[in-house]
Coordinates of C-alpha atoms and ligand atoms in Angstrom, one line a residue:
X1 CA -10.2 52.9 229.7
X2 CA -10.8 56.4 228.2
X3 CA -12.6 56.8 225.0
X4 CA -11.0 59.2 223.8
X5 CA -8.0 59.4 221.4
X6 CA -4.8 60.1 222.4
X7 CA -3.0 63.5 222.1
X8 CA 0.8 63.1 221.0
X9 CA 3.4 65.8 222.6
X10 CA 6.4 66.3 220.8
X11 CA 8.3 69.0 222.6
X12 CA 12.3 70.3 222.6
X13 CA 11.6 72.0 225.8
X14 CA 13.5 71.1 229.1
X15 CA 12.2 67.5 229.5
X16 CA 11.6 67.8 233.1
X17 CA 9.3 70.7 232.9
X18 CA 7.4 68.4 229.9
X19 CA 7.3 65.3 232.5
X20 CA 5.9 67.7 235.4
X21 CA 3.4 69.9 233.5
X22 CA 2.0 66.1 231.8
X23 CA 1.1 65.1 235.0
X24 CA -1.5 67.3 235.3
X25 CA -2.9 68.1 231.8
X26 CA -5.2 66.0 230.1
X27 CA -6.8 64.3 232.7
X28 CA -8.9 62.7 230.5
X29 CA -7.3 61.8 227.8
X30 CA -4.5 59.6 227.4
X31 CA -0.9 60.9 226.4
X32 CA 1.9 59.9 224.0
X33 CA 4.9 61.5 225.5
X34 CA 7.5 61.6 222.2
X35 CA 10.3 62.3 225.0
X36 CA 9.9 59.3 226.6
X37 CA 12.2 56.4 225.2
X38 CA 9.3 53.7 225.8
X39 CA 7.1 55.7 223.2
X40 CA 9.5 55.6 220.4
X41 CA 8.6 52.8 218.7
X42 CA 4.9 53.3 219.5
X43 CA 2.1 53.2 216.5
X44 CA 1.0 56.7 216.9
X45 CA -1.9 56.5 214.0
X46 CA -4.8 56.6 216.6
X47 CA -3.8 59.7 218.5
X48 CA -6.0 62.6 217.8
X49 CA -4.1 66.0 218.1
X50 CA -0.1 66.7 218.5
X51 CA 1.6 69.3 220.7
X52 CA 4.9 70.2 218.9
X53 CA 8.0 72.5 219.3
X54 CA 10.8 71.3 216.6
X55 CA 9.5 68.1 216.4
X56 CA 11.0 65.1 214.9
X57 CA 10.4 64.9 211.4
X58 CA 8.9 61.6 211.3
X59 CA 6.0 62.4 213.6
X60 CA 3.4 63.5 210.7
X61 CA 4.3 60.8 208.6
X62 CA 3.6 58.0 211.7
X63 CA 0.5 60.1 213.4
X64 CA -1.4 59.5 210.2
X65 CA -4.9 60.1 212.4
X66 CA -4.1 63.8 213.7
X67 CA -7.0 66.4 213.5
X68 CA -4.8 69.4 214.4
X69 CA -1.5 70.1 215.5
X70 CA -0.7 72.9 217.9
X71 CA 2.7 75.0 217.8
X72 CA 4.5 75.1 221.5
X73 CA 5.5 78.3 220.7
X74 CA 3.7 81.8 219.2
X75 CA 5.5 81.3 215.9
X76 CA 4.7 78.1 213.5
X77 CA 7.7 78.8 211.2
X78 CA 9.5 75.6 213.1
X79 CA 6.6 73.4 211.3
X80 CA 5.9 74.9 208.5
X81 CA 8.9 75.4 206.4
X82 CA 10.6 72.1 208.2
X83 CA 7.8 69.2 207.1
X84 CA 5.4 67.8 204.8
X85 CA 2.0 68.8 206.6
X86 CA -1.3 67.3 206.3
X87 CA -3.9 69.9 205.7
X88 CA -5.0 70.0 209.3
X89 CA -5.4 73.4 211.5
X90 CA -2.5 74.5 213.2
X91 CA -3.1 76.4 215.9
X92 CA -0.8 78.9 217.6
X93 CA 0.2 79.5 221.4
X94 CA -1.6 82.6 222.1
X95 CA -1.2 83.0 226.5
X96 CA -1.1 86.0 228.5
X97 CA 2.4 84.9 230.4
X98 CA 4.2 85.2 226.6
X99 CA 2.5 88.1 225.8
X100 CA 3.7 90.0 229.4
X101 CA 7.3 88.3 229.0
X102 CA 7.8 90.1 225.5
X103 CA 6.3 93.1 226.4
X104 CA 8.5 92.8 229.3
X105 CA 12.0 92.2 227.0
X106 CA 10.7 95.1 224.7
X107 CA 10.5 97.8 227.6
X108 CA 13.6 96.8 229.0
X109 CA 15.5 97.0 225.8
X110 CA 13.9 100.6 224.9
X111 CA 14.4 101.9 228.3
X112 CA 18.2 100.2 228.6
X113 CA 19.1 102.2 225.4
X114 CA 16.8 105.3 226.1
X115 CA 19.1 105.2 229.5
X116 CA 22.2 104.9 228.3
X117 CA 22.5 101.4 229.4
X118 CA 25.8 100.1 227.7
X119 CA 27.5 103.2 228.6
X120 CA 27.1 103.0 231.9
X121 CA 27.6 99.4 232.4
X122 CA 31.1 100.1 230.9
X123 CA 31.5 103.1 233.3
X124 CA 30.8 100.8 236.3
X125 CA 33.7 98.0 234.9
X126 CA 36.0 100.7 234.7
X127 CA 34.9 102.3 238.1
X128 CA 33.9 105.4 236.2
X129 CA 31.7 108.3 238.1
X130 CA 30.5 110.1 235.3
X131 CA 27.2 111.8 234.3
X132 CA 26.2 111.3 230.7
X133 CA 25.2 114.7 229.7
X134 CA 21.6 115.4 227.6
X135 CA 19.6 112.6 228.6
X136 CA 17.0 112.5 225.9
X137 CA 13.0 112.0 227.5
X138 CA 11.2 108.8 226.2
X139 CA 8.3 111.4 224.5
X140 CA 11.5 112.2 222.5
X141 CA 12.4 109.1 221.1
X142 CA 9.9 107.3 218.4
X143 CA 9.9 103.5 218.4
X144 CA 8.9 102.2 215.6
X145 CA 7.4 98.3 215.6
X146 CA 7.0 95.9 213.1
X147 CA 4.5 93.5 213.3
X148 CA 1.1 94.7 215.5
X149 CA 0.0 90.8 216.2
X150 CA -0.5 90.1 219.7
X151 CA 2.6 90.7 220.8
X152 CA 3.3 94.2 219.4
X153 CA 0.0 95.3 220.1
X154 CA 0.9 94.7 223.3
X155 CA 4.5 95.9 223.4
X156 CA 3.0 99.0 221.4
X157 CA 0.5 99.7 224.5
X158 CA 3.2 99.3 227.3
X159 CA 5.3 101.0 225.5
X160 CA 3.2 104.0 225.0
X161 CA 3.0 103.7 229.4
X162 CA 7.0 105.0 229.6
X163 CA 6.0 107.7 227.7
X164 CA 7.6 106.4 223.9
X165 CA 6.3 108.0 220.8
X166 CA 4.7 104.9 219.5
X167 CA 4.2 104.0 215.9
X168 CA 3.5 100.5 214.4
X169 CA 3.7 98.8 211.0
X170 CA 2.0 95.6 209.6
X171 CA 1.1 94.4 206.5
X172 CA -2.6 95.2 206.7
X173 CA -3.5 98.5 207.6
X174 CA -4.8 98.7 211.8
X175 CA -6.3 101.1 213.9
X176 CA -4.7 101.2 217.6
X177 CA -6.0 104.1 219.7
X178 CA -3.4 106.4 220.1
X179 CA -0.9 105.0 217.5
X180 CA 0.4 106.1 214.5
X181 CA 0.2 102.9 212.4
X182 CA 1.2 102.2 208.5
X183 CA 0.6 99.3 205.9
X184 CA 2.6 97.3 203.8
X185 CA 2.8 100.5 201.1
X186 CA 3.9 102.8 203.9
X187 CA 7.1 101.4 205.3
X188 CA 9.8 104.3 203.5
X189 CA 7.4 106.8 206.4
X190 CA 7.6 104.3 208.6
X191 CA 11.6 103.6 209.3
X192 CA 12.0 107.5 208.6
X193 CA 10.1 108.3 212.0
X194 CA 12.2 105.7 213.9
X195 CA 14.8 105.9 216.0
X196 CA 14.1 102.7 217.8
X197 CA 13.0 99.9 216.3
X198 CA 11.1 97.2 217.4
X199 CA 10.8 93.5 215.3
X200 CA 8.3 91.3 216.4
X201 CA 7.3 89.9 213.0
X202 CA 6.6 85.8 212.0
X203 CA 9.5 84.5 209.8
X204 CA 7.5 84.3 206.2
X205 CA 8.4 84.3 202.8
X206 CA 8.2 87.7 202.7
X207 CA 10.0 88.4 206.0
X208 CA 13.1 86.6 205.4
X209 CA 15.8 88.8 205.5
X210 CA 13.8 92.1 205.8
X211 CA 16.2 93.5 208.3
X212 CA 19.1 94.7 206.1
X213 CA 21.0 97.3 205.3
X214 CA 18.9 99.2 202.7
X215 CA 16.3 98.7 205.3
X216 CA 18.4 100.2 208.4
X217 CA 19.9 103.0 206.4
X218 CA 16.5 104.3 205.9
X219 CA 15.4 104.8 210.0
X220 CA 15.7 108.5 211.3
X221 CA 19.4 109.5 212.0
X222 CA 18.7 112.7 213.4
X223 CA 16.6 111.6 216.5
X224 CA 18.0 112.5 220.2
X225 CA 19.8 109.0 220.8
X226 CA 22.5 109.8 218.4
X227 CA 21.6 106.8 215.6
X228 CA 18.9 104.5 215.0
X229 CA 18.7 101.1 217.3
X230 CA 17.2 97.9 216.4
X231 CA 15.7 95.5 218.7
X232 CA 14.7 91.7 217.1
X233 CA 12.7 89.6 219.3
X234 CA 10.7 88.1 216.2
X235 CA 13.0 85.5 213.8
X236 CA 16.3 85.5 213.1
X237 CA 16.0 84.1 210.0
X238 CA 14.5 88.0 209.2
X239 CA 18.0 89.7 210.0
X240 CA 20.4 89.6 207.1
X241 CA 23.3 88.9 210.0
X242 CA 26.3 89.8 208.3
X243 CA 25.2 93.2 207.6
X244 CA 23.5 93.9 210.6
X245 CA 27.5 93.3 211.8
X246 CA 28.5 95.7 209.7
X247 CA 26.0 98.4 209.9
X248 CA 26.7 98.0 213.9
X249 CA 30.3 98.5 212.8
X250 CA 30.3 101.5 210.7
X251 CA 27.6 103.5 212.4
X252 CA 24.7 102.8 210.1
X253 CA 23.2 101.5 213.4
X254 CA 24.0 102.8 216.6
X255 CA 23.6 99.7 218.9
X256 CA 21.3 96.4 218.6
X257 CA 19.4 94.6 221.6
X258 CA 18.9 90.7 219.7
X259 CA 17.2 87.7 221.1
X260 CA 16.9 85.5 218.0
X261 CA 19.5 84.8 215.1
X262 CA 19.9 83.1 212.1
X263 CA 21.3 80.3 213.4
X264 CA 20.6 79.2 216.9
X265 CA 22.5 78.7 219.4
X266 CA 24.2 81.7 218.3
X267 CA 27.9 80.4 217.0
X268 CA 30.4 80.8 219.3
X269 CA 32.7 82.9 216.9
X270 CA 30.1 85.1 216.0
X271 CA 30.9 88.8 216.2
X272 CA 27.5 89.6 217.6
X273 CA 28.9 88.1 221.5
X274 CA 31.2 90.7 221.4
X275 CA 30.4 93.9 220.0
X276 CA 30.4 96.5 222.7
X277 CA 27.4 98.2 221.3
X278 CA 25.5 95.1 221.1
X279 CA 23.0 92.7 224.1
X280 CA 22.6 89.3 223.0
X281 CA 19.7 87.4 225.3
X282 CA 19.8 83.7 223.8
X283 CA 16.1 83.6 222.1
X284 CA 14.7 84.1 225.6
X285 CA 12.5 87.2 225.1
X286 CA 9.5 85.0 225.7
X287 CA 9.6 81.3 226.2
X288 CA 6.2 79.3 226.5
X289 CA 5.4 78.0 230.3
X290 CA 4.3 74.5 229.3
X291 CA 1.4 74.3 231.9
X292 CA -0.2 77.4 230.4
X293 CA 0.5 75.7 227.1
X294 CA -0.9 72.6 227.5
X295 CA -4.2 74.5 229.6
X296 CA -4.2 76.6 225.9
X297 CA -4.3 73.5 224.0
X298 CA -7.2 71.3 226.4
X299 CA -9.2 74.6 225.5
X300 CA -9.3 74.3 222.2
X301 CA -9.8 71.2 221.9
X302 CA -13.1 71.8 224.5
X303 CA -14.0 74.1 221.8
X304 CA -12.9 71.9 218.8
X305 CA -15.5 68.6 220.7
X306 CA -18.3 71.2 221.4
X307 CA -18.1 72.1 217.6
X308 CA -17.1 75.6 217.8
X309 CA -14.4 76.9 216.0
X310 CA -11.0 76.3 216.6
X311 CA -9.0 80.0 217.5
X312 CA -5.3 81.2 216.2
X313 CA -5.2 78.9 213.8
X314 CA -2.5 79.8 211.4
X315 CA -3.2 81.1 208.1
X316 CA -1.2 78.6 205.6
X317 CA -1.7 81.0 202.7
X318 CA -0.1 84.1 204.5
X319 CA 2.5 81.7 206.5
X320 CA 1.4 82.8 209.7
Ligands
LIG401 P1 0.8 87.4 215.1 O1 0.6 86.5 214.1 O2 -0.2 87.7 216.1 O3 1.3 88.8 214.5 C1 2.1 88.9 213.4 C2 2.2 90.4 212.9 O4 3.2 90.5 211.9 C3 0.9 90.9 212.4 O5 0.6 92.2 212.7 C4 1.1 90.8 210.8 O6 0.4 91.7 210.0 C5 2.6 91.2 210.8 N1 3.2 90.7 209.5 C6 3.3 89.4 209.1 N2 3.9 89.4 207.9 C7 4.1 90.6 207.5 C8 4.6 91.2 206.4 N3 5.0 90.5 205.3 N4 4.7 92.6 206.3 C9 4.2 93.3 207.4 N5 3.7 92.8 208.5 C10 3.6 91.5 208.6 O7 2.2 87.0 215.8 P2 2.6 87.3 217.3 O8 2.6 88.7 217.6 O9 1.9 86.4 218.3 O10 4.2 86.8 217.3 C11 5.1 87.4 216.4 C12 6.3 86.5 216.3 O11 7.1 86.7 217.5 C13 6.1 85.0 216.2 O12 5.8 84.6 214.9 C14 7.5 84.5 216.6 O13 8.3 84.3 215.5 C15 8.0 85.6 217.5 N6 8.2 85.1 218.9 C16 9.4 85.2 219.5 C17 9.6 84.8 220.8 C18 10.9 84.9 221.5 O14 11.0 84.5 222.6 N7 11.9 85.6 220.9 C19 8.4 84.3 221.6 C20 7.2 84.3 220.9 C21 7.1 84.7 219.6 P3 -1.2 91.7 210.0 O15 -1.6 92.2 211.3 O16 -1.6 92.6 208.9 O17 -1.6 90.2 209.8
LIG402 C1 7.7 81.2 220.1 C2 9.1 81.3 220.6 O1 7.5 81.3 218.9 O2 9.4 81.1 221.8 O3 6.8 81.1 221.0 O4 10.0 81.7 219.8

């Protein structure tokens, strides 16, 4: 029998890449798997740490032993503004695979509008041969991103690799080599150097609806792409929706790339599925492989038994 306290997991992912990935983690310690019907009565006050995504709302309230509580996913807005916490660390995922796999969405969105993506996809339906004249280079085009944590200081670098004029904005100033970066105070010369831009915030207090109309009306209009383009692979709960519609519809923006919304799944009726200057991907810019999260979360809590400190734990203060 293993001494050691149990760790409770408490994931919304696809249960049978839970069941496989919990095969192999945590090989010694025992597991409460939420998912599993047999646990759902279970007294859960001696189990030690918790491994949630969503989770259900009466877990904190039962798992009255935790230590910490790790977020299945880069963002802790799902726990934070959903429950009553204890003041314990929460720690985010932080994994290379996430980081490549927004990277990787971020590119592809910047060089699928740099290359005139939509068109042509329309020109192939409507078996259209047909150059599109002045095809703008990517030095040409600034993209602008918000948020330089770990995953736009990574977008920001690959980015700058195709050959974008990079700048960033966060709300602490930053130094990135190369990169043209602003604080909080500088955001009016931020969005008026961008023709592209990039959100990879947190949903905070302060970020809740940031992406608006005031704010889109004041990126660059003149750049070579013809109208400013917004990309939000952050929260959706950051976009003011209905006027993102609208500023899609009357040219404020030129065309949208969005993998999160307000409400998810995205409604059905929604005008977002439709509009032809508009890619919806359905909040899978980046989704957490479960083995590298639970290998994220044995680490931490090596560190946490060896008595060193615990890393990307979330800030409560700052909501992030
Ligand atoms: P980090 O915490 O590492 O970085 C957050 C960045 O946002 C920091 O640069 C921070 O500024 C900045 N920021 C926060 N609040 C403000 C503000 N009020 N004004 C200006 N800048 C602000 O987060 P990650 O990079 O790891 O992840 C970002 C978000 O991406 C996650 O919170 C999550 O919501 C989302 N996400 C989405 C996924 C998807 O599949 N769509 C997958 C994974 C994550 P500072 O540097 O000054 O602290
Ligand atoms: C995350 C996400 O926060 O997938 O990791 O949205």
């Amino acid at each position: 029998m293993s001494e050691k306290r149990p760790v409770v997991v408490d994931l919304r992912f696809a249960r049978e890449s839970v069941v496989n990935a919990l095969r192999s983690a945590f090989p010694d310690r025992p597991v409460i798997d939420m998912g599993d019907p047999a646990n759902a009565d279970r007294d859960l006050s001696d189990a030690e740490f918790a491994v949630v995504w969503k989770p259900d709302p009466a877990l904190f309230r039962r798992a009255t032993g935790l230590t910490a509580i790790f977020s299945g996913g880069a963002g802790v807005d799902h726990i934070l503004s959903a429950y009553e916490l204890p003041d314990l660390p929460i720690i985010r995922f932080v994994d290379r695979s996430l980081t490549d796999r927004m990277s990787e969405w971020v590119v592809w969105q910047c060089l699928h509008h740099l290359r005139n993506g939509i068109a042509y996809a329309g020109q192939q339906q409507a078996r259209v041969w047909h150059e599109i004249a002045d095809q703008p280079e990517a030095r040409e085009v600034t993209v602008g991103v918000m948020g330089l944590g770990v995953l736009g200081a990574d977008a920001v670098r690959k980015l700058e690799i195709m050959g974008f004029d990079v700048i960033g904005w966060s709300r602490r100033a930053k130094a990135i080599n190369g990169v043209v970066t602003f604080d909080a105070k500088g955001l009016d010369t931020f969005l008026g150097r961008t023709d592209i831009l990039v959100g990879l915030l947190p949903l905070t207090d302060d970020t809740r609806g940031i992406y608006d109309r005031a704010l889109f009306s004041r990126l660059r209009r003149t750049g070579p792409l013809g109208g400013p383009i917004f990309l939000n692979a952050g929260r959706g709960g950051s976009q003011k929706e209905a006027e993102l519609v609208e500023c899609l519809k009357d040219g404020t923006l030129k065309a949208a790339s969005v993998d999160v919304f307000e409400r998810e799944p995205l409604d059905r009726n929604s005008s977002l599925w439709s509009m032809p200057n508009v890619i919806v991907t359905p909040h899978a810019a980046a989704a957490s492989d479960v083995r590298a999260l639970f290998r994220h979360v044995e680490a931490q809590i090596g560190r946490f038994e060896a008595g060193k400190p615990l890393e990307f734990v979330v800030d409560r203060t700052a909501g992030y």
